[in-house]
CSV table of C-alpha atoms in Angstrom, one decimal:
chain,number,residue,atom,x,y,z
G,8,ASP,CA,167.6,88.6,159.3
G,9,VAL,CA,166.4,87.7,155.6
G,10,LYS,CA,165.0,90.6,154.1
G,11,VAL,CA,162.9,90.5,150.8
G,12,THR,CA,162.3,93.8,150.0
G,13,GLN,CA,159.4,94.9,147.5
G,14,SER,CA,159.3,98.3,145.6
G,15,SER,CA,155.7,99.4,146.7
G,16,ARG,CA,153.5,98.4,149.0
G,17,TYR,CA,150.1,99.9,146.7
G,18,LEU,CA,149.9,100.6,143.1
G,19,VAL,CA,147.2,102.0,141.1
G,20,LYS,CA,147.6,101.5,137.5
G,21,ARG,CA,145.4,102.2,134.3
G,22,THR,CA,144.1,99.9,132.3
G,23,GLY,CA,147.0,99.3,129.3
G,24,GLU,CA,149.7,100.7,131.3
G,25,LYS,CA,153.1,98.8,131.6
G,26,VAL,CA,153.8,98.0,135.2
G,27,PHE,CA,156.9,97.1,136.7
G,28,LEU,CA,156.7,95.2,140.3
G,29,GLU,CA,160.7,95.1,141.6
G,30,CYS,CA,161.9,92.5,144.2
G,31,VAL,CA,165.3,92.9,146.0
G,32,GLN,CA,166.8,90.5,148.4
G,33,ASP,CA,170.1,91.0,150.2
G,34,MET,CA,170.8,87.3,151.6
G,35,ASP,CA,172.7,86.1,148.0
G,36,HIS,CA,169.7,83.4,147.4
G,37,GLU,CA,169.8,81.8,144.0
G,38,ASN,CA,165.9,81.3,144.0
G,39,MET,CA,163.4,83.7,143.6
G,40,PHE,CA,159.7,83.7,142.8
G,41,TRP,CA,156.8,85.8,141.9
G,42,TYR,CA,153.3,84.8,143.1
G,43,ARG,CA,149.9,86.2,143.2
G,44,GLN,CA,147.3,86.0,145.8
G,45,ASP,CA,143.4,86.0,145.0
G,46,PRO,CA,140.9,85.3,147.9
G,47,GLY,CA,139.5,81.8,147.6
G,48,LEU,CA,142.3,81.1,145.4
G,49,GLY,CA,145.5,81.2,148.0
G,50,LEU,CA,149.1,81.7,146.1
G,51,ARG,CA,149.7,80.8,142.6
G,52,LEU,CA,152.7,80.9,141.1
G,53,ILE,CA,153.3,83.1,138.1
G,54,TYR,CA,157.3,83.0,137.3
G,55,PHE,CA,160.4,81.6,139.4
G,56,SER,CA,164.2,82.0,138.4
G,57,TYR,CA,167.1,79.7,139.7
G,58,ASP,CA,169.8,81.8,138.4
G,59,VAL,CA,170.7,85.3,136.9
G,60,LYS,CA,169.1,85.5,133.3
G,61,MET,CA,167.2,82.2,134.0
G,62,LYS,CA,163.5,82.0,134.2
G,63,GLU,CA,160.8,79.2,134.0
G,64,LYS,CA,156.8,80.1,134.0
G,65,GLY,CA,154.7,78.9,137.0
G,66,ASP,CA,151.0,78.2,136.9
G,67,ILE,CA,149.3,81.5,135.6
G,68,PRO,CA,152.3,83.0,133.6
G,69,GLU,CA,149.7,84.8,131.1
G,70,GLY,CA,150.1,88.2,130.7
G,71,TYR,CA,153.3,88.7,132.7
G,72,SER,CA,156.8,88.5,132.0
G,73,VAL,CA,160.3,88.5,134.7
G,74,SER,CA,163.4,89.8,134.3
G,75,ARG,CA,166.5,88.5,136.1
G,76,GLU,CA,169.8,90.8,135.4
G,77,LYS,CA,171.3,90.9,138.6
G,78,LYS,CA,171.1,87.9,141.6
G,79,GLU,CA,169.4,90.0,144.1
G,80,ARG,CA,166.5,91.8,141.8
G,81,PHE,CA,163.9,90.0,140.3
G,82,SER,CA,161.0,92.4,138.4
G,83,LEU,CA,157.5,91.3,137.3
G,84,ILE,CA,156.2,93.3,134.1
G,85,LEU,CA,152.7,93.4,133.5
G,86,GLU,CA,152.9,94.3,129.5
G,87,SER,CA,149.4,95.6,129.3
G,88,ALA,CA,147.7,95.6,132.7
G,89,SER,CA,144.0,94.5,132.8
G,90,THR,CA,141.6,94.6,135.6
G,91,ASN,CA,141.9,91.1,135.5
G,92,GLN,CA,145.4,91.7,137.3
G,93,THR,CA,144.2,93.5,140.5
G,94,SER,CA,145.7,91.6,143.4
G,95,MET,CA,148.0,91.0,146.0
G,96,TYR,CA,151.5,90.1,144.4
G,97,LEU,CA,154.1,88.5,146.6
G,98,CYS,CA,157.7,88.0,145.7
G,99,ALA,CA,159.8,85.3,147.7
G,100,SER,CA,163.5,83.8,147.5
G,101,SER,CA,165.3,81.0,148.7
G,102,TYR,CA,168.8,79.0,148.6
G,103,ARG,CA,169.1,76.6,146.0
G,104,GLY,CA,170.5,73.6,146.7
G,105,ARG,CA,169.5,73.5,150.3
G,106,LEU,CA,166.9,70.6,151.1
G,107,ASP,CA,166.0,72.4,154.2
G,108,THR,CA,165.2,75.7,152.8
G,109,GLU,CA,162.0,77.5,153.4
G,110,ALA,CA,161.2,80.6,151.4
G,111,PHE,CA,161.4,84.4,152.8
G,112,PHE,CA,158.6,86.8,151.3
G,113,GLY,CA,158.3,90.2,151.3
G,114,GLN,CA,155.8,92.5,152.3
G,115,GLY,CA,153.5,92.4,149.2
G,116,THR,CA,152.2,95.0,146.2
G,117,ARG,CA,148.7,95.2,146.4
G,118,LEU,CA,147.9,96.4,142.9
G,119,THR,CA,144.9,97.9,141.6
G,120,VAL,CA,143.8,98.2,137.8
G,121,VAL,CA,141.5,100.9,136.8
C,1,ALA,CA,152.6,66.6,140.6
C,2,GLN,CA,152.0,67.8,144.6
C,3,SER,CA,149.2,69.3,145.9
C,4,VAL,CA,147.9,70.5,149.2
C,5,THR,CA,144.3,70.5,150.4
C,6,GLN,CA,143.6,72.9,153.2
C,7,LEU,CA,139.9,71.7,155.0
C,8,GLY,CA,137.8,74.9,155.9
C,9,SER,CA,138.4,78.1,154.5
C,10,HIS,CA,137.7,80.0,157.6
C,11,VAL,CA,138.0,78.4,161.1
C,12,SER,CA,136.7,80.1,164.1
C,13,VAL,CA,137.4,79.5,167.8
C,14,SER,CA,137.0,80.9,171.2
C,15,GLU,CA,140.1,82.6,173.3
C,16,GLY,CA,141.5,80.0,175.3
C,17,ALA,CA,140.2,77.0,173.1
C,18,LEU,CA,142.5,74.4,171.1
C,19,VAL,CA,143.2,75.2,167.5
C,20,LEU,CA,143.1,72.9,164.3
C,21,LEU,CA,143.9,73.9,160.9
C,22,ARG,CA,143.9,70.8,158.8
C,23,CYS,CA,146.0,70.0,155.5
C,24,ASN,CA,146.7,67.0,153.4
C,25,TYR,CA,149.3,66.6,150.6
C,26,SER,CA,149.6,64.9,147.4
C,27,SER,CA,152.8,63.9,146.5
C,28,SER,CA,154.5,61.1,144.9
C,29,VAL,CA,157.8,61.4,146.6
C,30,PRO,CA,158.7,62.1,150.0
C,31,PRO,CA,157.5,65.8,150.4
C,32,TYR,CA,159.0,69.0,152.5
C,33,LEU,CA,156.0,70.8,154.4
C,34,PHE,CA,155.8,74.1,155.9
C,35,TRP,CA,152.8,76.3,157.6
C,36,TYR,CA,153.0,80.2,156.8
C,37,VAL,CA,151.0,82.3,158.7
C,38,GLN,CA,150.0,86.0,157.3
C,39,TYR,CA,148.9,89.0,159.1
C,40,PRO,CA,146.7,91.4,157.6
C,41,ASN,CA,148.9,93.5,154.8
C,42,GLN,CA,151.9,91.5,155.1
C,43,GLY,CA,153.5,88.9,153.4
C,44,LEU,CA,153.8,85.2,154.8
C,45,GLN,CA,156.0,84.2,157.7
C,46,LEU,CA,157.1,81.0,158.6
C,47,LEU,CA,155.8,79.4,161.5
C,48,LEU,CA,157.0,75.8,161.1
C,49,LYS,CA,158.5,73.3,158.7
C,50,TYR,CA,158.9,69.2,158.5
C,51,THR,CA,162.2,68.0,156.5
C,52,THR,CA,163.2,65.0,157.9
C,53,GLY,CA,163.2,63.4,161.5
C,54,ALA,CA,161.2,64.1,164.2
C,55,THR,CA,157.1,64.2,162.9
C,56,LEU,CA,156.0,66.7,165.6
C,57,VAL,CA,157.6,69.6,164.8
C,58,LYS,CA,157.5,72.5,166.9
C,59,GLY,CA,157.1,76.2,165.6
C,60,ILE,CA,156.7,79.8,166.9
C,61,ASN,CA,154.2,81.5,168.6
C,62,GLY,CA,153.2,78.1,170.5
C,63,PHE,CA,152.3,76.3,167.3
C,64,GLU,CA,153.1,72.8,166.7
C,65,ALA,CA,152.9,70.3,163.5
C,66,GLU,CA,152.8,66.3,163.2
C,67,PHE,CA,153.8,64.8,159.7
C,68,LYS,CA,151.6,61.7,159.2
C,69,LYS,CA,152.8,59.8,156.2
C,70,SER,CA,150.0,57.2,156.4
C,71,GLU,CA,147.6,59.9,156.5
C,72,THR,CA,149.3,62.4,154.1
C,73,SER,CA,148.8,65.2,156.7
C,74,PHE,CA,150.8,67.8,158.2
C,75,HIS,CA,147.6,69.5,160.7
C,76,LEU,CA,148.5,72.6,162.7
C,77,THR,CA,147.7,72.8,166.5
C,78,LYS,CA,147.7,75.3,169.1
C,79,PRO,CA,146.6,74.1,172.4
C,80,SER,CA,145.5,77.7,173.7
C,81,ALA,CA,144.1,80.3,171.3
C,82,HIS,CA,145.1,84.1,171.5
C,83,MET,CA,143.7,87.0,170.0
C,84,SER,CA,147.0,87.9,168.4
C,85,ASP,CA,146.6,84.5,166.3
C,86,ALA,CA,143.8,86.0,164.1
C,87,ALA,CA,145.6,85.5,160.7
C,88,GLU,CA,145.7,83.6,157.3
C,89,TYR,CA,147.3,80.2,157.6
C,90,PHE,CA,149.0,78.5,154.3
C,91,CYS,CA,150.0,75.1,154.2
C,92,ALA,CA,152.9,74.2,151.6
C,93,VAL,CA,154.6,71.4,149.9
C,94,THR,CA,157.7,70.9,148.3
C,95,LEU,CA,159.7,67.7,146.7
C,96,LEU,CA,162.5,66.4,148.9
C,97,TRP,CA,165.1,66.5,146.7
C,98,GLY,CA,164.1,68.8,144.0
C,99,ASN,CA,164.4,72.9,143.4
C,100,THR,CA,161.0,73.2,142.8
C,101,PRO,CA,158.6,76.4,144.5
C,102,LEU,CA,156.6,76.0,147.0
C,103,VAL,CA,152.6,74.9,146.2
C,104,PHE,CA,150.4,76.3,148.8
C,105,GLY,CA,147.2,75.5,149.8
C,106,LYS,CA,144.3,77.9,149.5
C,107,GLY,CA,144.6,79.1,152.9
C,108,THR,CA,142.7,78.9,156.3
C,109,ARG,CA,141.3,82.3,157.9
C,110,LEU,CA,141.3,81.9,161.7
C,111,SER,CA,139.2,84.1,163.7
C,112,VAL,CA,139.6,84.3,167.7
C,113,ILE,CA,136.3,85.2,169.4
C,114,ALA,CA,136.8,86.9,172.9
């Protein structure tokens, strides 16, 4: 089974802190994604990556950055956390170039910024 | 650009009744379509997907969906609801030949009443 593992299920951080959310997948997927989930808004794409050291902005990249130094790991960074970044963060991965591929999701990290 | 509209942010059905969750998509090219389910405090799990071929797709837990190109729809159904079906359901679309990330609808919360 594909496993996408997010390092924390719950996090509480203070405003202004630098926050790292880590995601690791074990299926050698090329694509990795970070989504943010908020009630009534569904899932919104923050950043994605097609390969090591490559990144693309999604729909809501402001206030976030990412790092992909190894194929299996994709990190989301909140440079200076703010209360409006309190949300559920979901990491996903998928094969590149397979037309029938779906995305596999981690369990999510619920981040609260106080 | 592709988009997804899920009609009804909340649907309530009685146990044993038909479940119908509506999804319409917008895409200028042939789409791949997905339904995901999310149980409380969990990540997303794939229910079913349409890529090519048969337009009626069967998924896990007795769910199925029919791709109707003329109606740009991909509604999710289950003949008889079970209490365990209570969850949030997301419809998603991606392009047939691109490495484009999934675009999600805003989700429909399904409640099942005993």
